[in-house]
XYZ file of C-alpha atoms in Angstrom:
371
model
C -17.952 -26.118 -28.795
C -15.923 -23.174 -27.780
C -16.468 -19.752 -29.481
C -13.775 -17.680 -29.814
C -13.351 -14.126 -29.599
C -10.460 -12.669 -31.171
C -9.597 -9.807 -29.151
C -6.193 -6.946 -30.512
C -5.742 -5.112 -27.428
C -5.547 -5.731 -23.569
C -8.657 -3.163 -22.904
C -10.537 -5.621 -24.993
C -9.800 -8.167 -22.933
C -10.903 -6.461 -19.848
C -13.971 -5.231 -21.484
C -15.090 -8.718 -22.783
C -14.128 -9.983 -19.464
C -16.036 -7.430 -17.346
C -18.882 -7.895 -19.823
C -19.145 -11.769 -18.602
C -18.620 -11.046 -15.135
C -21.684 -8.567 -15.216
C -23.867 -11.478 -15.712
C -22.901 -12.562 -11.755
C -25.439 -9.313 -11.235
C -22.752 -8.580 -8.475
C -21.230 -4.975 -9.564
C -18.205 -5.621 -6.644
C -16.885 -8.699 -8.671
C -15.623 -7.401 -11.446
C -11.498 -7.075 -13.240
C -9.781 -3.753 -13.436
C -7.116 -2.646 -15.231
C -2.995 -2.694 -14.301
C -2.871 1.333 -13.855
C -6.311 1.176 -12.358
C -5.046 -1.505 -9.794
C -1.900 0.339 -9.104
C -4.156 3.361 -7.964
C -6.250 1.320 -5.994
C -3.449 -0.068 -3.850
C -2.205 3.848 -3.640
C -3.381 5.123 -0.747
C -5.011 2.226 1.484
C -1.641 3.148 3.811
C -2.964 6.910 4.546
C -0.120 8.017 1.823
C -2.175 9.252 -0.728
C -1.772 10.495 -4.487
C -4.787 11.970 -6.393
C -6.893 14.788 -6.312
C -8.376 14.549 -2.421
C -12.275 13.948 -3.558
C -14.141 11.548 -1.116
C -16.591 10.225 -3.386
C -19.625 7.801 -3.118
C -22.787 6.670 -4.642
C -26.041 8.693 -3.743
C -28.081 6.021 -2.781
C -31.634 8.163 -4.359
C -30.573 8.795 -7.219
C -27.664 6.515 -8.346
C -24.662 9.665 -8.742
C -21.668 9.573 -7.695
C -21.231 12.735 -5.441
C -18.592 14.301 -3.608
C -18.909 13.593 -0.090
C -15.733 16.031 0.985
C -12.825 17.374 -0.273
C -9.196 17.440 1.249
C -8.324 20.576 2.764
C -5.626 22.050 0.250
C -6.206 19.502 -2.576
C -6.298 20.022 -6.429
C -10.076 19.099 -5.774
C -10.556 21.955 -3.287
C -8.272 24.681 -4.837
C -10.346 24.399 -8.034
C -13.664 25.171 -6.627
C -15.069 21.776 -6.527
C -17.345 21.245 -3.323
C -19.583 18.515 -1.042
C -22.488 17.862 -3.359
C -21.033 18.218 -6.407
C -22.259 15.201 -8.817
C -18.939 13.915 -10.258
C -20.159 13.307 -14.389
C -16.740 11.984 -16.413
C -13.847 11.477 -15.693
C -11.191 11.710 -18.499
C -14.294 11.691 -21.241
C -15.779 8.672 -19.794
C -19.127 8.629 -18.023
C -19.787 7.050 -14.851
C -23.056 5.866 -15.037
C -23.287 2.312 -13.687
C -19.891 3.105 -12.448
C -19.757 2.263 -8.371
C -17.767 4.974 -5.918
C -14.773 2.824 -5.558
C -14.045 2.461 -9.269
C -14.343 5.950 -9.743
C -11.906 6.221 -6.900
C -9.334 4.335 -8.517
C -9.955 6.903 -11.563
C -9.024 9.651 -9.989
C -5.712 7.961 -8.185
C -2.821 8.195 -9.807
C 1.182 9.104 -9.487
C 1.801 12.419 -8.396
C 2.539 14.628 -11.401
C 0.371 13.178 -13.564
C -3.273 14.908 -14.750
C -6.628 13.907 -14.621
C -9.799 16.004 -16.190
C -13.345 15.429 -14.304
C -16.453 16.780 -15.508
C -18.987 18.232 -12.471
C -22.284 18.962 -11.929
C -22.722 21.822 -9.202
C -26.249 22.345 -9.599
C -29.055 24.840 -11.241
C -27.916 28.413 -11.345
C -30.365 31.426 -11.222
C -31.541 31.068 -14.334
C -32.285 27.376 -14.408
C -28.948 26.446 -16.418
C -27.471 23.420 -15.168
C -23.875 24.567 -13.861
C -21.709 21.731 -15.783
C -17.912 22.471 -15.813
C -14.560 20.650 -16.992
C -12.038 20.955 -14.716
C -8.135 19.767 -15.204
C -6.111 18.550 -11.913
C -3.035 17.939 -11.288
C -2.483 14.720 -8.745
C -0.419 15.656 -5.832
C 0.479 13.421 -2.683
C -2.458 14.726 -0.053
C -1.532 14.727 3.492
C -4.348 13.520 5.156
C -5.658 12.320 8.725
C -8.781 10.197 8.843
C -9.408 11.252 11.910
C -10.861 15.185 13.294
C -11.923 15.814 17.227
C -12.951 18.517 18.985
C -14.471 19.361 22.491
C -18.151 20.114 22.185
C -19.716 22.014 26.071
C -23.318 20.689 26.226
C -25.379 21.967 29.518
C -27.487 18.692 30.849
C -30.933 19.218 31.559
C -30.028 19.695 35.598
C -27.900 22.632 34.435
C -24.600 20.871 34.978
C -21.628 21.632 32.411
C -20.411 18.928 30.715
C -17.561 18.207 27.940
C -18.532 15.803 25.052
C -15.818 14.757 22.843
C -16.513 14.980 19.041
C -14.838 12.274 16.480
C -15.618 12.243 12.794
C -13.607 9.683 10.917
C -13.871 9.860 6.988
C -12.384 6.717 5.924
C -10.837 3.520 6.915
C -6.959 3.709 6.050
C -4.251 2.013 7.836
C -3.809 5.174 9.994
C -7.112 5.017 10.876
C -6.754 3.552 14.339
C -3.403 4.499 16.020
C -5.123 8.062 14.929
C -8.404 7.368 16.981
C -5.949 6.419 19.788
C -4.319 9.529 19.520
C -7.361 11.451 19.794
C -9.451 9.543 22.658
C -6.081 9.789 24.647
C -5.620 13.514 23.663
C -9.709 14.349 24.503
C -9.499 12.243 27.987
C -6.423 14.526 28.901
C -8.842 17.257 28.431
C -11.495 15.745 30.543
C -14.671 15.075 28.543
C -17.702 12.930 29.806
C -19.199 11.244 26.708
C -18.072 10.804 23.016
C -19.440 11.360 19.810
C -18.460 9.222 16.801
C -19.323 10.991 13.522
C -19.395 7.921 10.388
C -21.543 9.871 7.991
C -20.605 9.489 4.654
C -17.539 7.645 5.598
C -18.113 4.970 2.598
C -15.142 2.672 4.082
C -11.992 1.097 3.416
C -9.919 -1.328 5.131
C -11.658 -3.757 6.659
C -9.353 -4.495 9.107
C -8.696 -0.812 10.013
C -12.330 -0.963 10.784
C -12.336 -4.016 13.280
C -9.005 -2.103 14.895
C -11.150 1.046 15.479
C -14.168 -1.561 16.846
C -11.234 -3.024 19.507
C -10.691 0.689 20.730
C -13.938 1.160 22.258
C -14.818 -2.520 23.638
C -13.740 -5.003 26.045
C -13.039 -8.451 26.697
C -13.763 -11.564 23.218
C -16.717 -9.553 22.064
C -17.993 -10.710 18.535
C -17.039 -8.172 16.052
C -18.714 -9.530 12.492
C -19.772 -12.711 11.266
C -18.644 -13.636 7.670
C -20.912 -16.158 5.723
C -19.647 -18.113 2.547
C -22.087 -18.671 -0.135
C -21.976 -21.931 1.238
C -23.677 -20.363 4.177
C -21.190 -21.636 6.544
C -20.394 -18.745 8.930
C -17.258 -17.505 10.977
C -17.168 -15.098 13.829
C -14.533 -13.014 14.311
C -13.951 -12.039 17.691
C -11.770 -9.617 19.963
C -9.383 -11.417 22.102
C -9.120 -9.775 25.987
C -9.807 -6.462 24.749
C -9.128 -3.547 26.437
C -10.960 -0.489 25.645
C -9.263 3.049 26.226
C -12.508 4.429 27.281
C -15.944 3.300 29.044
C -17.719 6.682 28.699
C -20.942 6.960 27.142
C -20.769 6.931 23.200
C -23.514 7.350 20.340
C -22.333 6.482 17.237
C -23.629 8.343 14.052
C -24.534 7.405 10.569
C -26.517 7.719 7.590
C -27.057 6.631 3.998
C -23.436 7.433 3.362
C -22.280 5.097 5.482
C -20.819 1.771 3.894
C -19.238 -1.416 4.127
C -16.377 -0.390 7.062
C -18.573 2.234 8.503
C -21.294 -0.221 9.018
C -18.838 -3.249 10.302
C -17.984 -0.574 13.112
C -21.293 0.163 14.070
C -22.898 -2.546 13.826
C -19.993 -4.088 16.197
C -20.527 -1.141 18.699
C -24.396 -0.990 18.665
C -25.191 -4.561 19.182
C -22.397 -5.023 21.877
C -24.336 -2.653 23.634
C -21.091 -0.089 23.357
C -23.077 2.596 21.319
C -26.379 4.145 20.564
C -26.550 4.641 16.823
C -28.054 7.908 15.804
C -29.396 9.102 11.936
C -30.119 7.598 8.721
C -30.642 4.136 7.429
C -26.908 3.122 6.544
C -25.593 2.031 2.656
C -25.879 -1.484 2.878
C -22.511 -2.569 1.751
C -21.562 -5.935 3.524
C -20.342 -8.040 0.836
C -16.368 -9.461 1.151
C -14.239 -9.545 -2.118
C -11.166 -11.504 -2.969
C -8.848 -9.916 -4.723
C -6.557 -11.735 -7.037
C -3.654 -10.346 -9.020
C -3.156 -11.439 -12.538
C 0.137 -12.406 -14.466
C -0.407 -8.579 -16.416
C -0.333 -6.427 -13.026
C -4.624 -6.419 -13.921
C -6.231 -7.649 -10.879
C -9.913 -9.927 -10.087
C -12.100 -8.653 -7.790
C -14.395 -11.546 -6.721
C -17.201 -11.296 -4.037
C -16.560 -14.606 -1.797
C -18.951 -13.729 1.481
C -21.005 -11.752 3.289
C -20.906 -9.853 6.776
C -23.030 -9.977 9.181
C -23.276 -8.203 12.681
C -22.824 -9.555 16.125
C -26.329 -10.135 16.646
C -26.480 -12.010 13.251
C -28.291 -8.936 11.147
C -27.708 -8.792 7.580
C -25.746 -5.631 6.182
C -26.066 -6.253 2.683
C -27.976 -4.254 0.338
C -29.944 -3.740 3.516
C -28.084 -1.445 5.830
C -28.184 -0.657 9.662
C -31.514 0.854 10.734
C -30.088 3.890 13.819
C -32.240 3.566 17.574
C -32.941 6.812 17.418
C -34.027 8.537 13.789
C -32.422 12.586 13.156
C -34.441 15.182 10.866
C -31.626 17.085 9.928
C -30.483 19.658 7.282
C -27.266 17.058 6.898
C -29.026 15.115 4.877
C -27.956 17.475 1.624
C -24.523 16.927 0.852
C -23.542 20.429 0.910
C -24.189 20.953 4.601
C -22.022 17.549 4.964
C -20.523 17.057 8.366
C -17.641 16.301 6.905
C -17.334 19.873 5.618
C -18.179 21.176 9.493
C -14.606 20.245 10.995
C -12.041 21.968 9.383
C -10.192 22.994 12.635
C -10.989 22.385 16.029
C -12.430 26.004 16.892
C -15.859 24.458 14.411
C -17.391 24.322 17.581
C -20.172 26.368 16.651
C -21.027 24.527 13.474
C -21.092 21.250 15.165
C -23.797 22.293 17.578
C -25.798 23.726 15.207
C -25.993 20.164 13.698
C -29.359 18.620 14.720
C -27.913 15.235 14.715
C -25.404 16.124 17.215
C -27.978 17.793 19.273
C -30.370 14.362 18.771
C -27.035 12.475 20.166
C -26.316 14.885 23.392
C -30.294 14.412 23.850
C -29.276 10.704 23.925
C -25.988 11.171 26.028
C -28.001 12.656 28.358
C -30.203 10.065 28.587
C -27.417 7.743 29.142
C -26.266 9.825 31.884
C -29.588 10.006 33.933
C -30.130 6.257 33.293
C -26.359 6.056 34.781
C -27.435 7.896 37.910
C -30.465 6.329 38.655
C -28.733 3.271 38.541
């Protein structure tokens, strides 16, 4: 016998829907709404309309924090900053609520509003510092993509150039603008590189193989997908060409998701990369996505990734060679908050997990030599 519900409005539906699909214990399958699907397609093409909040889940404590905010943005001009635990958004709470749906929350067309409640912390008397702010959604012009030129003396005393890339997300610009800076930071003559994927919680997928293709060679294996009938599929490059064979360390920490992890777990066990930091997210799981007749669209988890050298990502992360104690680790000392402008320089060496990485460039180097 079939019970039926009657249900009056559309939300209903979704609710009793998402209420059946939380029984899967997977919180990535799930349906979302028409507007909230809209949003979510906003912005995968680097053309973005919101508020310019990089958000993600802590993985401690379970709150959805800001990771960065766009230089400029309705998020920055109102005096929200990294480390800021994001509570509501338009009188909702967001407990249980996972970074990307939160995301697709804030999205939006440009002109429209959207009211957040955030945390900022404990003031001097002890009073937690809870505010309600109302932004307007704007098209953000934004670059996944910073560089800059770091000097680093070796230990023989020779002068050196290392170049410095932080990428913050995984949008279709994300690639031709990694091209654009290796070729702009060879013209300039560095020796080694520096990839900075902290609290870069991902994107496109693909972007993030692209960005993979940049720094190897030849029909390396990039991921492995597994089906839940555990029948698995490599995905390889095909005569790759990379634009540069200097020495790289890639770094990451807890942050670091889905994407993020595909890329460095491509790099690291091709032998490309030393990975430097914290124990990454642990996001490897592949949805579907499948629009419905109502513009609503289903969400449904369909594999699993796994790295070159057949290591499980999922709800396990990447464990880095080479471990950093750093200050980075609270949000509002964020890397991503370091780069503004290329003349950071001084910030970014003051960052102990760059200075663990030039220890490991260096290393690198003399291994090079000896060679």
């Amino acid at each position: 016998m079939v019970e039926m519900f009657p249900l009056n409005s559309a939300d209903a539906a979704y609710t009793k829907i998402s209420g059946m699909l939380s029984t899967l214990g997977d919180p990535f399958t799930r349906i979302i709404s028409p507007k909230d699907y809209q949003s979510f397609r906003i912005g995968s093409d680097g053309n973005l309309q919101g508020v310019g909040l990089f958000i993600n889940i802590e993985p401690r404590t379970g709150h959805l924090v800001v990771l960065s905010c766009v230089e400029g943005s309705p998020a920055a001009r109102a005096g929200i900053h990294e480390g800021d635990e994001l509570v509501e958004i338009n009188g909702e709470r967001l407990d249980g609520v996972d970074g990307e749906a939160a995301a697709q929350k804030l999205r939006g067309r440009a002109g429209t509003t959207v009211t957040v409640k955030v945390h900022s912390g404990i003031d001097s008397r002890s009073n937690s510092l809870v505010r309600e702010v109302k932004l307007p959604r704007e098209y953000i012009k934004f670059s996944p993509i910073s560089s800059a030129i770091i000097p680093h003396k070796t230990p023989e005393g020779r002068l050196t150039k290392t170049g410095y890339v932080k990428l913050a997300a995984f949008s279709q610009t994300a690639a031709p603008d990694m091209e654009n800076a290796i070729h702009e930071l060879e013209n300039q003559g560095v020796d080694s590189y520096i990839l900075d994927l902290r609290n870069n919680p991902g994107g496109l997928v693909k972007a993030g193989l692209d960005v993979a293709q940049i720094w190897l060679d030849g029909d390396e294996t990039l991921v492995n997908t597994v089906d839940r009938e555990g029948n698995m599929l490599p995905i390889n490059m095909v005569n790759g060409h990379a634009l540069t064979h200097d020495p790289l360390v890639v770094i990451v920490n807890e942050g670091s998701a889905s994407a993020s992890e595909i890329l460095a777990g491509a790099l690291h066990d091709n032998g490309r990369a030393i990975l430097v930091g914290h124990k990454t997210f642990g996001k490897g799981k592949i949805q579907s996505v499948t629009e419905l007749h109502d513009g609503s669209a289903l969400f449904v988890t369909v594999a699993k990734y796994l790295s070159p050298a057949l290591h499980d990502i999922d709800q396990v992360g990447i464990t880095p060679d080479v471990q950093c104690t750093t200050e980075m680790l609270n949000p509002q000392k964020d890397s991503s908050s370091i780069l503004k402008t290329k003349s950071s320089v001084s910030s970014l060496e003051a960052d102990s997990c760059i200075l663990v990485a030039e220890h490991e460039l260096d290393i690198q180097e003399s291994e090079g030599a000896a060679s």
